[in-house]
């Protein structure tokens, strides 16, 4: 049986460029400078870069890397594709240390590369969740430590707060928020939830207030009284789906990544949301998931400036 990683585009640079071009330019090359699609030809010559084209409308050369997370990168395209596949197929993520050993690059390069891929995984879908009466579960969890915040008396006062919305049988959206007050949660619910959705939460009072303000169909379970599932006819009231999301998230963050600065937390949330929203239960296998991540590279740049 042939391994997925034995595919030619993972080992041959020209095949890697052709693979990326076929997915980002399904109708043929598009000039990233002027948007032209006519009078474009592939450049030849012994010293010409692999995958180089020239637009004879604006007279500028380009490759498929321009205008994507690959731009200005000296990492071989085949290594980018290997890294995308590894990150997309590893349920709990793959560390920068592991990537640097696998790809044979420096740790700094692997770290930069993995953050760019997380940016490619960032969803641009802003459509409301829970349309047509779908069930959306909401919950918060606490992770890591806020920079410069000493450990206080409250169990989570020094920790980062993550709010996640999970649609049963659908996608997940996670947000790094300031706290668990109504004012912290309301804008997220308002912007991401359909008015037709069935909202299910734990007994936190903020959700009751939000449901009244927004006129939402809201049910809750009382975890403080060991209630985790309640049935009312055909309705199953529970937050077990979002709890399941958090179980994978925390195992990945603690077991694989181990440490995450507050300013980068939103990128790790992108990664776990992406894999959850493109999981096997929704008919998306590892190869399909990697290709969806690849299609997300366009129009996204992520640069890091260092100070002297």
GROMACS .gro file of C-alpha atoms in nm:
model
  308
    1UNK     CA    1   0.000   0.000   0.000
    2UNK     CA    2   0.135   0.340  -0.102
    3UNK     CA    3   0.186   0.609   0.161
    4UNK     CA    4   0.009   0.943   0.115
    5UNK     CA    5   0.345   1.115   0.171
    6UNK     CA    6   0.498   0.929  -0.124
    7UNK     CA    7   0.305   1.154  -0.368
    8UNK     CA    8   0.532   1.334  -0.614
    9UNK     CA    9   0.444   1.687  -0.500
   10UNK     CA   10   0.590   1.613  -0.157
   11UNK     CA   11   0.933   1.537  -0.305
   12UNK     CA   12   0.970   1.720  -0.636
   13UNK     CA   13   0.978   2.102  -0.646
   14UNK     CA   14   0.829   2.141  -0.995
   15UNK     CA   15   0.548   1.899  -0.907
   16UNK     CA   16   0.488   2.092  -0.583
   17UNK     CA   17   0.445   2.421  -0.773
   18UNK     CA   18   0.215   2.253  -1.025
   19UNK     CA   19   0.007   2.108  -0.739
   20UNK     CA   20  -0.034   2.451  -0.574
   21UNK     CA   21  -0.106   2.627  -0.906
   22UNK     CA   22  -0.383   2.376  -0.990
   23UNK     CA   23  -0.559   2.459  -0.662
   24UNK     CA   24  -0.506   2.835  -0.645
   25UNK     CA   25  -0.541   2.897  -1.019
   26UNK     CA   26  -0.802   2.641  -1.135
   27UNK     CA   27  -0.874   2.850  -1.447
   28UNK     CA   28  -0.508   2.921  -1.524
   29UNK     CA   29  -0.251   3.179  -1.403
   30UNK     CA   30  -0.376   3.509  -1.262
   31UNK     CA   31  -0.141   3.807  -1.228
   32UNK     CA   32  -0.134   3.916  -0.861
   33UNK     CA   33  -0.018   4.265  -0.964
   34UNK     CA   34  -0.287   4.371  -1.212
   35UNK     CA   35  -0.538   4.082  -1.195
   36UNK     CA   36  -0.488   4.001  -1.562
   37UNK     CA   37  -0.547   3.651  -1.698
   38UNK     CA   38  -0.453   3.708  -2.062
   39UNK     CA   39  -0.111   3.753  -2.216
   40UNK     CA   40   0.060   3.555  -1.942
   41UNK     CA   41   0.337   3.314  -2.029
   42UNK     CA   42   0.569   3.087  -1.835
   43UNK     CA   43   0.925   3.211  -1.821
   44UNK     CA   44   1.203   2.987  -1.950
   45UNK     CA   45   1.581   2.993  -1.930
   46UNK     CA   46   1.837   2.814  -1.717
   47UNK     CA   47   1.845   3.079  -1.442
   48UNK     CA   48   1.467   3.127  -1.421
   49UNK     CA   49   1.300   3.038  -1.091
   50UNK     CA   50   1.071   2.738  -1.082
   51UNK     CA   51   0.710   2.842  -1.140
   52UNK     CA   52   0.792   3.191  -1.271
   53UNK     CA   53   0.545   3.364  -1.507
   54UNK     CA   54   0.540   3.703  -1.675
   55UNK     CA   55   0.234   3.917  -1.730
   56UNK     CA   56   0.261   4.113  -2.056
   57UNK     CA   57  -0.017   4.348  -1.950
   58UNK     CA   58   0.170   4.502  -1.655
   59UNK     CA   59   0.515   4.367  -1.757
   60UNK     CA   60   0.581   4.215  -1.414
   61UNK     CA   61   0.703   3.865  -1.325
   62UNK     CA   62   0.535   3.658  -1.054
   63UNK     CA   63   0.491   3.310  -0.910
   64UNK     CA   64   0.196   3.144  -0.735
   65UNK     CA   65   0.362   3.242  -0.403
   66UNK     CA   66   0.288   3.616  -0.447
   67UNK     CA   67  -0.004   3.731  -0.232
   68UNK     CA   68  -0.005   3.417  -0.017
   69UNK     CA   69   0.154   3.300   0.307
   70UNK     CA   70   0.440   3.163   0.092
   71UNK     CA   71   0.550   3.507  -0.031
   72UNK     CA   72   0.912   3.605   0.044
   73UNK     CA   73   0.975   3.257   0.185
   74UNK     CA   74   1.290   3.065   0.092
   75UNK     CA   75   1.144   2.738   0.218
   76UNK     CA   76   1.102   2.485  -0.068
   77UNK     CA   77   0.741   2.450  -0.178
   78UNK     CA   78   0.754   2.073  -0.124
   79UNK     CA   79   0.840   2.136   0.242
   80UNK     CA   80   0.548   2.376   0.275
   81UNK     CA   81   0.317   2.103   0.143
   82UNK     CA   82   0.463   1.846   0.382
   83UNK     CA   83   0.414   2.082   0.677
   84UNK     CA   84   0.056   2.165   0.575
   85UNK     CA   85  -0.029   1.796   0.551
   86UNK     CA   86   0.131   1.715   0.887
   87UNK     CA   87  -0.049   2.001   1.065
   88UNK     CA   88  -0.382   1.924   0.899
   89UNK     CA   89  -0.368   1.551   0.971
   90UNK     CA   90  -0.239   1.560   1.331
   91UNK     CA   91  -0.548   1.572   1.551
   92UNK     CA   92  -0.368   1.738   1.841
   93UNK     CA   93  -0.118   1.935   1.633
   94UNK     CA   94   0.252   1.895   1.563
   95UNK     CA   95   0.513   2.100   1.747
   96UNK     CA   96   0.766   2.332   1.585
   97UNK     CA   97   1.041   2.111   1.731
   98UNK     CA   98   0.896   1.809   1.553
   99UNK     CA   99   0.859   2.003   1.225
  100UNK     CA  100   1.218   2.128   1.240
  101UNK     CA  101   1.345   1.772   1.285
  102UNK     CA  102   1.117   1.629   1.015
  103UNK     CA  103   1.179   1.899   0.752
  104UNK     CA  104   1.547   1.952   0.832
  105UNK     CA  105   1.505   2.328   0.881
  106UNK     CA  106   1.590   2.548   1.179
  107UNK     CA  107   1.356   2.570   1.477
  108UNK     CA  108   1.297   2.939   1.403
  109UNK     CA  109   1.193   2.856   1.046
  110UNK     CA  110   0.960   2.578   1.163
  111UNK     CA  111   0.797   2.809   1.418
  112UNK     CA  112   0.744   3.083   1.159
  113UNK     CA  113   0.615   2.832   0.904
  114UNK     CA  114   0.364   2.678   1.146
  115UNK     CA  115   0.219   3.019   1.239
  116UNK     CA  116   0.175   3.104   0.873
  117UNK     CA  117  -0.012   2.777   0.820
  118UNK     CA  118  -0.236   2.857   1.119
  119UNK     CA  119  -0.315   3.187   0.948
  120UNK     CA  120  -0.412   2.992   0.632
  121UNK     CA  121  -0.642   2.779   0.848
  122UNK     CA  122  -0.824   3.089   0.978
  123UNK     CA  123  -1.187   3.073   0.871
  124UNK     CA  124  -1.336   3.366   0.681
  125UNK     CA  125  -1.692   3.231   0.719
  126UNK     CA  126  -1.905   3.490   0.896
  127UNK     CA  127  -2.245   3.332   0.830
  128UNK     CA  128  -2.463   3.288   1.142
  129UNK     CA  129  -2.442   2.952   1.316
  130UNK     CA  130  -2.753   2.750   1.399
  131UNK     CA  131  -2.972   2.860   1.110
  132UNK     CA  132  -3.305   2.676   1.062
  133UNK     CA  133  -3.321   2.590   1.431
  134UNK     CA  134  -2.981   2.423   1.460
  135UNK     CA  135  -2.836   2.352   1.804
  136UNK     CA  136  -2.533   2.560   1.907
  137UNK     CA  137  -2.349   2.482   2.229
  138UNK     CA  138  -2.148   2.757   2.401
  139UNK     CA  139  -1.900   2.732   2.684
  140UNK     CA  140  -1.581   2.889   2.817
  141UNK     CA  141  -1.254   2.739   2.929
  142UNK     CA  142  -0.939   2.882   3.084
  143UNK     CA  143  -0.589   2.826   2.954
  144UNK     CA  144  -0.234   2.941   3.026
  145UNK     CA  145  -0.152   3.259   3.211
  146UNK     CA  146  -0.210   3.624   3.121
  147UNK     CA  147   0.124   3.799   3.071
  148UNK     CA  148   0.237   3.970   3.390
  149UNK     CA  149  -0.063   3.854   3.592
  150UNK     CA  150   0.024   3.691   3.929
  151UNK     CA  151  -0.172   3.390   4.043
  152UNK     CA  152  -0.468   3.514   4.246
  153UNK     CA  153  -0.723   3.367   4.481
  154UNK     CA  154  -0.977   3.296   4.206
  155UNK     CA  155  -0.899   2.975   4.020
  156UNK     CA  156  -0.895   3.139   3.676
  157UNK     CA  157  -0.830   3.512   3.737
  158UNK     CA  158  -0.474   3.483   3.601
  159UNK     CA  159  -0.570   3.267   3.302
  160UNK     CA  160  -0.671   3.341   2.941
  161UNK     CA  161  -1.043   3.297   2.872
  162UNK     CA  162  -1.154   3.109   2.560
  163UNK     CA  163  -1.516   3.108   2.440
  164UNK     CA  164  -1.620   2.842   2.189
  165UNK     CA  165  -1.940   2.800   1.990
  166UNK     CA  166  -1.996   2.453   1.843
  167UNK     CA  167  -2.284   2.370   1.611
  168UNK     CA  168  -2.391   2.008   1.651
  169UNK     CA  169  -2.297   1.825   1.334
  170UNK     CA  170  -2.116   2.134   1.209
  171UNK     CA  171  -1.831   2.374   1.274
  172UNK     CA  172  -1.663   2.537   1.574
  173UNK     CA  173  -1.562   2.898   1.633
  174UNK     CA  174  -1.338   2.997   1.923
  175UNK     CA  175  -1.250   3.339   2.059
  176UNK     CA  176  -0.995   3.471   2.307
  177UNK     CA  177  -1.201   3.706   2.525
  178UNK     CA  178  -1.133   3.930   2.825
  179UNK     CA  179  -1.365   3.763   3.077
  180UNK     CA  180  -1.690   3.578   3.137
  181UNK     CA  181  -1.915   3.877   3.201
  182UNK     CA  182  -2.223   3.941   2.989
  183UNK     CA  183  -2.045   4.231   2.817
  184UNK     CA  184  -1.760   4.000   2.711
  185UNK     CA  185  -1.981   3.726   2.567
  186UNK     CA  186  -2.276   3.921   2.420
  187UNK     CA  187  -2.092   4.068   2.115
  188UNK     CA  188  -1.968   3.720   2.015
  189UNK     CA  189  -2.316   3.565   2.044
  190UNK     CA  190  -2.475   3.857   1.860
  191UNK     CA  191  -2.231   3.843   1.567
  192UNK     CA  192  -2.212   3.464   1.524
  193UNK     CA  193  -2.549   3.316   1.621
  194UNK     CA  194  -2.865   3.300   1.411
  195UNK     CA  195  -3.180   3.423   1.585
  196UNK     CA  196  -3.331   3.082   1.495
  197UNK     CA  197  -3.061   2.886   1.676
  198UNK     CA  198  -3.120   2.674   1.986
  199UNK     CA  199  -2.853   2.788   2.232
  200UNK     CA  200  -2.739   2.533   2.492
  201UNK     CA  201  -2.505   2.625   2.777
  202UNK     CA  202  -2.423   2.549   3.139
  203UNK     CA  203  -2.593   2.740   3.420
  204UNK     CA  204  -2.376   3.056   3.390
  205UNK     CA  205  -2.606   3.354   3.445
  206UNK     CA  206  -2.453   3.556   3.158
  207UNK     CA  207  -2.617   3.328   2.901
  208UNK     CA  208  -2.962   3.369   3.056
  209UNK     CA  209  -2.924   3.747   3.036
  210UNK     CA  210  -2.798   3.729   2.675
  211UNK     CA  211  -3.082   3.498   2.571
  212UNK     CA  212  -3.336   3.746   2.713
  213UNK     CA  213  -3.170   4.042   2.539
  214UNK     CA  214  -3.140   3.867   2.201
  215UNK     CA  215  -3.465   3.669   2.221
  216UNK     CA  216  -3.291   3.332   2.182
  217UNK     CA  217  -3.427   2.983   2.243
  218UNK     CA  218  -3.204   2.889   2.538
  219UNK     CA  219  -3.167   2.576   2.751
  220UNK     CA  220  -2.905   2.495   3.013
  221UNK     CA  221  -2.777   2.206   3.223
  222UNK     CA  222  -2.671   2.239   3.586
  223UNK     CA  223  -2.321   2.102   3.615
  224UNK     CA  224  -2.310   2.211   3.981
  225UNK     CA  225  -2.579   1.949   4.049
  226UNK     CA  226  -2.408   1.681   3.838
  227UNK     CA  227  -2.653   1.727   3.552
  228UNK     CA  228  -2.482   1.680   3.215
  229UNK     CA  229  -2.762   1.566   2.985
  230UNK     CA  230  -3.135   1.630   3.006
  231UNK     CA  231  -3.398   1.514   2.761
  232UNK     CA  232  -3.721   1.697   2.689
  233UNK     CA  233  -3.903   1.494   2.426
  234UNK     CA  234  -3.677   1.479   2.119
  235UNK     CA  235  -3.457   1.762   2.249
  236UNK     CA  236  -3.124   1.663   2.403
  237UNK     CA  237  -3.001   1.942   2.629
  238UNK     CA  238  -2.627   1.915   2.686
  239UNK     CA  239  -2.290   2.086   2.637
  240UNK     CA  240  -2.105   1.758   2.581
  241UNK     CA  241  -2.017   1.849   2.220
  242UNK     CA  242  -1.831   2.166   2.312
  243UNK     CA  243  -1.673   1.984   2.610
  244UNK     CA  244  -1.548   1.724   2.362
  245UNK     CA  245  -1.391   2.003   2.155
  246UNK     CA  246  -1.213   2.135   2.465
  247UNK     CA  247  -1.081   1.789   2.551
  248UNK     CA  248  -0.893   1.775   2.219
  249UNK     CA  249  -0.787   2.141   2.243
  250UNK     CA  250  -0.638   2.102   2.591
  251UNK     CA  251  -0.465   1.774   2.513
  252UNK     CA  252  -0.305   1.940   2.212
  253UNK     CA  253  -0.205   2.258   2.391
  254UNK     CA  254  -0.069   2.084   2.700
  255UNK     CA  255   0.066   1.765   2.543
  256UNK     CA  256   0.195   1.888   2.206
  257UNK     CA  257   0.255   2.262   2.227
  258UNK     CA  258   0.304   2.284   2.606
  259UNK     CA  259   0.350   2.663   2.606
  260UNK     CA  260   0.161   2.941   2.427
  261UNK     CA  261   0.198   3.315   2.473
  262UNK     CA  262  -0.120   3.512   2.514
  263UNK     CA  263  -0.063   3.709   2.192
  264UNK     CA  264  -0.050   3.387   1.985
  265UNK     CA  265  -0.345   3.205   2.141
  266UNK     CA  266  -0.590   3.313   1.870
  267UNK     CA  267  -0.376   3.141   1.604
  268UNK     CA  268  -0.380   2.809   1.789
  269UNK     CA  269  -0.758   2.845   1.818
  270UNK     CA  270  -0.769   2.888   1.438
  271UNK     CA  271  -0.587   2.558   1.402
  272UNK     CA  272  -0.810   2.355   1.635
  273UNK     CA  273  -1.127   2.514   1.492
  274UNK     CA  274  -1.011   2.428   1.139
  275UNK     CA  275  -0.947   2.061   1.212
  276UNK     CA  276  -1.275   2.028   1.405
  277UNK     CA  277  -1.476   2.198   1.131
  278UNK     CA  278  -1.315   1.974   0.866
  279UNK     CA  279  -1.324   1.643   1.050
  280UNK     CA  280  -1.379   1.286   0.932
  281UNK     CA  281  -1.734   1.284   1.075
  282UNK     CA  282  -1.819   1.554   0.818
  283UNK     CA  283  -1.670   1.348   0.533
  284UNK     CA  284  -1.332   1.524   0.522
  285UNK     CA  285  -1.026   1.297   0.527
  286UNK     CA  286  -0.665   1.402   0.591
  287UNK     CA  287  -0.587   1.469   0.224
  288UNK     CA  288  -0.904   1.676   0.174
  289UNK     CA  289  -0.831   1.871   0.493
  290UNK     CA  290  -0.477   1.953   0.378
  291UNK     CA  291  -0.609   2.074   0.042
  292UNK     CA  292  -0.864   2.297   0.216
  293UNK     CA  293  -0.583   2.446   0.424
  294UNK     CA  294  -0.381   2.501   0.106
  295UNK     CA  295  -0.670   2.690  -0.056
  296UNK     CA  296  -0.673   2.918   0.249
  297UNK     CA  297  -0.320   3.052   0.183
  298UNK     CA  298  -0.436   3.308  -0.075
  299UNK     CA  299  -0.474   3.670   0.030
  300UNK     CA  300  -0.316   3.614   0.370
  301UNK     CA  301   0.025   3.744   0.477
  302UNK     CA  302   0.187   3.708   0.814
  303UNK     CA  303   0.512   3.890   0.880
  304UNK     CA  304   0.710   3.925   1.198
  305UNK     CA  305   0.927   4.229   1.254
  306UNK     CA  306   1.214   4.201   1.497
  307UNK     CA  307   1.364   4.498   1.676
  308UNK     CA  308   1.738   4.551   1.698
   0.00000   0.00000   0.00000
